[in-house]
Tab-separated table of C-alpha atoms (C1' of nucleotides) in Angstrom:
chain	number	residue	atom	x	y	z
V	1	UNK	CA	29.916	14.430	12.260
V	2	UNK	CA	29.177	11.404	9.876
V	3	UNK	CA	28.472	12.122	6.504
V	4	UNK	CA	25.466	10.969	6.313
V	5	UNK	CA	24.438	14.046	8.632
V	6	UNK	CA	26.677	16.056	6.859
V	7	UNK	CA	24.724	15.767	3.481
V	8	UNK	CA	21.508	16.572	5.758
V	9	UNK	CA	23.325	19.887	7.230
V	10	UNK	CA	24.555	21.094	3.896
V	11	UNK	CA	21.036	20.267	2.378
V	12	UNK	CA	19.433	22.188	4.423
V	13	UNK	CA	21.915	24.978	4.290
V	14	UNK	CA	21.159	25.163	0.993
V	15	UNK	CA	17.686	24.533	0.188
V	16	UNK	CA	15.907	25.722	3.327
V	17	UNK	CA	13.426	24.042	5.057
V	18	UNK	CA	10.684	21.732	2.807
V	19	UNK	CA	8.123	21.589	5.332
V	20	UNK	CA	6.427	18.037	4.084
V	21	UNK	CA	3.972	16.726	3.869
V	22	UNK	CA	2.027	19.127	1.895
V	23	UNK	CA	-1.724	18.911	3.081
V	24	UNK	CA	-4.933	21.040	2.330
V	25	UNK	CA	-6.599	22.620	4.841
V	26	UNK	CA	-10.078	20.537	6.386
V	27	UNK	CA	-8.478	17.196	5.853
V	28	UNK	CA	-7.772	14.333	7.285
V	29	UNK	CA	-3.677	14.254	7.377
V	30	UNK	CA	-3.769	11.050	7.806
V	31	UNK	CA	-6.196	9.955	5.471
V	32	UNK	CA	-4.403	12.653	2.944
V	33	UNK	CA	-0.997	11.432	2.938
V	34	UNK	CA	-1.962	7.851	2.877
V	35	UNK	CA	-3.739	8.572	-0.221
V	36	UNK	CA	-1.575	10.852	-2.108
V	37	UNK	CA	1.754	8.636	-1.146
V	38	UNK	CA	-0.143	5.882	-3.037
V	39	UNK	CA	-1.169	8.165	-5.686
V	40	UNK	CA	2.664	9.456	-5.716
V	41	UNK	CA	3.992	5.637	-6.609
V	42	UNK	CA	6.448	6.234	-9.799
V	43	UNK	CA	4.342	9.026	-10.351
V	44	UNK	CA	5.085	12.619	-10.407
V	45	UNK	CA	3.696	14.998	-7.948
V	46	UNK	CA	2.462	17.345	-10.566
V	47	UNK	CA	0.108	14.889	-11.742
V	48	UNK	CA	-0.885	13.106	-8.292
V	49	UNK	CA	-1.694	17.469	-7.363
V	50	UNK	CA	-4.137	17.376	-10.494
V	51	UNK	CA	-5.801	13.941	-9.100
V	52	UNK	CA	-6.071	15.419	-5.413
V	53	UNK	CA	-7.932	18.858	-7.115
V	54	UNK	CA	-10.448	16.112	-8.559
V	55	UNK	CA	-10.930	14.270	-5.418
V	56	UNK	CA	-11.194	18.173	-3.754
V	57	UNK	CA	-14.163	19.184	-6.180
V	58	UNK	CA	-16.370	15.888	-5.463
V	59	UNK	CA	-15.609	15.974	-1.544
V	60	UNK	CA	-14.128	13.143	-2.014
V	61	UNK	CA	-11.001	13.453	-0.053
V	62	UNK	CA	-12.940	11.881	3.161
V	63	UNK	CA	-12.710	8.612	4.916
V	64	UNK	CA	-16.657	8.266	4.148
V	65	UNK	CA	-16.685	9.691	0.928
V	66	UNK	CA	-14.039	6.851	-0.516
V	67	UNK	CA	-15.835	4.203	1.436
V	68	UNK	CA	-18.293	4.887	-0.681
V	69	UNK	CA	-17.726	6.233	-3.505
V	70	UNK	CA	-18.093	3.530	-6.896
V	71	UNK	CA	-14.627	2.591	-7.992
V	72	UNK	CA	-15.452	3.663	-11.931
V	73	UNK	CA	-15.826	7.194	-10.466
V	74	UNK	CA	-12.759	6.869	-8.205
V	75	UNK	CA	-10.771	5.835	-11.356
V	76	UNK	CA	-12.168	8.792	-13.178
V	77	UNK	CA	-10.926	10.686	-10.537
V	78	UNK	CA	-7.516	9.991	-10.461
V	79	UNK	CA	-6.590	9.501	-13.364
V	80	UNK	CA	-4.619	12.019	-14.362
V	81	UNK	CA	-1.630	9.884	-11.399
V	82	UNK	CA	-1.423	7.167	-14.185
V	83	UNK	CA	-1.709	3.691	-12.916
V	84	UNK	CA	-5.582	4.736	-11.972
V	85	UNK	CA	-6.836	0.867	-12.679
V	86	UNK	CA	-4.436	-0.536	-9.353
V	87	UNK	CA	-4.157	2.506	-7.549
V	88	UNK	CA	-7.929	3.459	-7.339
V	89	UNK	CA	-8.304	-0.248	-5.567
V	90	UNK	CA	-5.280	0.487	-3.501
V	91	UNK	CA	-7.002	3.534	-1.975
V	92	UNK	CA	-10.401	1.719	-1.256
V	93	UNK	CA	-8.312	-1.573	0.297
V	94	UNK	CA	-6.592	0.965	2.304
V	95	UNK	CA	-9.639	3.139	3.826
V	96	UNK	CA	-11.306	-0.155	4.172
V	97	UNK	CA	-9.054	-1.517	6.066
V	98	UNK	CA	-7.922	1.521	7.964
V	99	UNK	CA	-11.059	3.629	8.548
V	100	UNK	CA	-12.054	1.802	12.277
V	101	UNK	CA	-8.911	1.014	13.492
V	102	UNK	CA	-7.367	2.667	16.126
V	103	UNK	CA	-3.922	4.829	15.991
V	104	UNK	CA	-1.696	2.684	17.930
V	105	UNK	CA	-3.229	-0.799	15.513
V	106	UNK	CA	-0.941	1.591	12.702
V	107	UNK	CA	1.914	-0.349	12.901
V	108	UNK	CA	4.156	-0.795	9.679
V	109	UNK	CA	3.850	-4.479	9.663
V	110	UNK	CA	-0.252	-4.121	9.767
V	111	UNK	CA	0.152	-1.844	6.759
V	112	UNK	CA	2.727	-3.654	4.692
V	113	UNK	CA	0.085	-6.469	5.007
V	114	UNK	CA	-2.583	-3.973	2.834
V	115	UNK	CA	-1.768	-5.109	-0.707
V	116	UNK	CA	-0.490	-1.669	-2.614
V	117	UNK	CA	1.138	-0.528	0.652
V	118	UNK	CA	4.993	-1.008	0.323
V	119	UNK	CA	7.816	-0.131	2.785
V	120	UNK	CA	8.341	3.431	0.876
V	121	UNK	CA	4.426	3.833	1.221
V	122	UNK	CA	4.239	2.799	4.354
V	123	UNK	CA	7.361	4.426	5.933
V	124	UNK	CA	5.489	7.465	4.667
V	125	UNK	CA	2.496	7.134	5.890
V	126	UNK	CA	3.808	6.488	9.499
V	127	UNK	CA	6.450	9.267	9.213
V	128	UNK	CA	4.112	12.296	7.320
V	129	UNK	CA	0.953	11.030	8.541
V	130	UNK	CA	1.453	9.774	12.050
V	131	UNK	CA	4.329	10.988	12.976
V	132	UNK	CA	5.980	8.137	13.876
V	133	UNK	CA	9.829	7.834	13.616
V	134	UNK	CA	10.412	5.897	10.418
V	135	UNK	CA	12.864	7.188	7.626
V	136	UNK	CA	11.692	7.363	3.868
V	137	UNK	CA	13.816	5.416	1.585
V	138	UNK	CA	12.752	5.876	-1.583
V	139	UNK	CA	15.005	5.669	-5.097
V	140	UNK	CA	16.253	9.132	-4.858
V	141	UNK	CA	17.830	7.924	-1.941
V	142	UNK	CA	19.483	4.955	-3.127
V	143	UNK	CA	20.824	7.314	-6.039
V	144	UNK	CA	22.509	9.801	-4.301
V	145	UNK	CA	24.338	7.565	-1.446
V	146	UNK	CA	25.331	5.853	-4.284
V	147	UNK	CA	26.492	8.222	-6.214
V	148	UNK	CA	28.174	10.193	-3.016
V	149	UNK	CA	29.601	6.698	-2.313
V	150	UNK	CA	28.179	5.817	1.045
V	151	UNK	CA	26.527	2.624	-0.677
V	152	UNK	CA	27.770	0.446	-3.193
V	153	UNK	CA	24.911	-0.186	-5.002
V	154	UNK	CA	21.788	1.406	-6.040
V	155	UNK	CA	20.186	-2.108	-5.056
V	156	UNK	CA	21.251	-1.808	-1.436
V	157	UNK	CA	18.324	-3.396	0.235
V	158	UNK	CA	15.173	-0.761	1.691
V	159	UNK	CA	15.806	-2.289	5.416
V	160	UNK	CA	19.603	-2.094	4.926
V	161	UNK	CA	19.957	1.628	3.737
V	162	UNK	CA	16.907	2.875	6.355
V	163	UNK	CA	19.225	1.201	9.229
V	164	UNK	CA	22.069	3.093	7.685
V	165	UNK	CA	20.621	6.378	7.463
V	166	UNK	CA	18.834	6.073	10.966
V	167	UNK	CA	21.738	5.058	12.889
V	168	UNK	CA	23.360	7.879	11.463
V	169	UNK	CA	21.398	11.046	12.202
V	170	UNK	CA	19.646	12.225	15.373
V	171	UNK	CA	16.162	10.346	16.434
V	172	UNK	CA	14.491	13.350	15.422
V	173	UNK	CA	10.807	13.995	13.654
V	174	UNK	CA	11.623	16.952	11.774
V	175	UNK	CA	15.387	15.948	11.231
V	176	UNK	CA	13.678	12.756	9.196
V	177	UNK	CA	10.829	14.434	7.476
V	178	UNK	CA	12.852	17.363	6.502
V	179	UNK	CA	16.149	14.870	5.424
V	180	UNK	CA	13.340	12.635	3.053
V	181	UNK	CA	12.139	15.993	1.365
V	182	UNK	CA	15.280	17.628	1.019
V	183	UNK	CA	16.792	14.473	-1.239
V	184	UNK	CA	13.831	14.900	-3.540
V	185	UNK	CA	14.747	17.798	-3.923
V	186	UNK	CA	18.574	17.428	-4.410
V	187	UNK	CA	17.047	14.806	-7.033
V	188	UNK	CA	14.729	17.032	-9.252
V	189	UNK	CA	17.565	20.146	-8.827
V	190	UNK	CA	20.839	18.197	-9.571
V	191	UNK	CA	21.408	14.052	-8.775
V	192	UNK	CA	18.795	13.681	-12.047
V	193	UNK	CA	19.210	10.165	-14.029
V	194	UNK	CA	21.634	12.287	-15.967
V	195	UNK	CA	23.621	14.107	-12.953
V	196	UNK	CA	23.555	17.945	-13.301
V	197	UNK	CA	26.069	18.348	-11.004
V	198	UNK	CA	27.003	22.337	-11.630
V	199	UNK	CA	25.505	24.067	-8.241
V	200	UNK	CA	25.078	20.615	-6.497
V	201	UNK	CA	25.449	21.656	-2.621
V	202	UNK	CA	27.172	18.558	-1.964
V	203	UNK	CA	29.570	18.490	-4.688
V	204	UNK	CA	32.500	18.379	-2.455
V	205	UNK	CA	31.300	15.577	-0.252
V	206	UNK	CA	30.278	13.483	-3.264
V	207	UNK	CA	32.444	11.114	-4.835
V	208	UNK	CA	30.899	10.791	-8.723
V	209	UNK	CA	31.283	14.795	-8.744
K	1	DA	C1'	9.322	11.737	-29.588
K	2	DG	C1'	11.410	9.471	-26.163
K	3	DC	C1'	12.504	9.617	-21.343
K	4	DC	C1'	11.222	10.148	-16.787
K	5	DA	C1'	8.398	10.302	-12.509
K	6	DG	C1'	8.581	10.500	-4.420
K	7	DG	C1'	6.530	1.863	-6.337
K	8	DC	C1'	3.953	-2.239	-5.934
K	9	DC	C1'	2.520	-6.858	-7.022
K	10	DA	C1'	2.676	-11.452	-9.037
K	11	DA	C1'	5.231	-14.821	-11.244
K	12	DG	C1'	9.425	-17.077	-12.016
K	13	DC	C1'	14.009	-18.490	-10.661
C	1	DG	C1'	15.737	-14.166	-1.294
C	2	DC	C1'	16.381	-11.424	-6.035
C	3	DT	C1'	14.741	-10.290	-10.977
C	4	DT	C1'	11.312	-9.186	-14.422
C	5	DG	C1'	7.083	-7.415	-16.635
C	6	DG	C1'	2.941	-4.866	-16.213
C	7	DC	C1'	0.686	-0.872	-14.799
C	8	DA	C1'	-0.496	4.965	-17.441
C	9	DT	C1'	-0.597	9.852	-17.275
C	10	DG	C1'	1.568	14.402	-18.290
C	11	DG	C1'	5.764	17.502	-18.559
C	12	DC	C1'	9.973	18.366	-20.613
DNA sequence: AGCCAGGCCAAGC
DNA sequence: GCTTGGCATGGC
């Protein structure tokens, strides 16, 4: 076994199963994890959870709702996610541009061409949302392999490490949702900015440990 | 009280 | 192509 899939296996050993992406009941998952993916942009979940509540209150987690809705009171809204100003026009671009088209016109090139939609976002979308076989790359990702010394730099490029990582493990849905949540959760437990590498579950296949 | 968080875009090499 | 600055809130 690679160890690329190794770090997966011992991951979920370890952790359990994450069981992304989390969605409320009577709503769109689509329309959900497009919106809180762009709310979640170098943003932390706690606060993109307090903006989704808001949205919950005013019914306003609906493809027709955020059609609609003025973009003063979307701001107002989701605030609390930080970067409210660009990301309140990213959501209305998106369900704009989204709302009438049909499954299969999802491809990641249409939304990489939706300005606010980046490969992370988008990879995301298509993975979580339409469950479409696209790994997540995101920095936590970049960080560990780095640090575990399957990369060489954290600046490998997106398309370079998502080949990597996708060549590596089985062409699986749940093998790549779970994998993407299970890093962010390595990340927040242990491979922090400052490593706290005491417990790490892959200490003995990492090479900075 | 600073550092960090599940990026993206536009502008400038 | 790659680098840099701007965007903002809330938890630790």
């Amino acid at each position: 076994m690679n160890k690329i899939y190794r770090i997966y296996r011992e991951l979920l050993d370890s952790f359990g199963y994450q069981n992304w992406w989390p969605v409320h009941r009577d709503t769109d998952r689509f329309l959900e994890v497009s919106v809180g993916a762009i709310l979640t942009q170098n943003t932390n979940w706690s606060n993109v959870e307090k903006a989704i509540e808001n949205l919950l209150k005013e019914n306003a987690l609906s493809w027709e709702t955020l059609l609609n809705i003025d973009i003063q009171e979307l701001k107002q809204l989701i605030k609390p996610a930080g970067f409210y100003n660009q990301k309140a026009v990213y959501i209305k671009n998106f369900v704009k541009n989204t709302y009438k088209k049909p499954k299969r016109a999802l491809t990641r090139e249409f939304l990489l061409s939706i300005k606010g939609i980046g490969e992370e976002t988008a990879d995301s979308i298509l993975l979580y949302g339409l469950d479409r076989l696209h790994f997540v790359v995101d920095a936590y990702t970049r960080r560990i392999f780095h640090r575990a010394g399957i990369i060489d730099s954290e600046k490998t490029s997106y398309r370079k490490l998502q080949n990597l990582i996708e060549e590596s493990i089985p062409r699986d849905l749940t093998v790549y949702k779970e994998y993407h949540a299970l890093i962010v959760e390595l990340a927040k437990r242990h491979c922090r900015k400052k490593p706290v590498c005491d417990g790490c579950p892959i200490r003995n296949l990492c090479n900075a440990a």
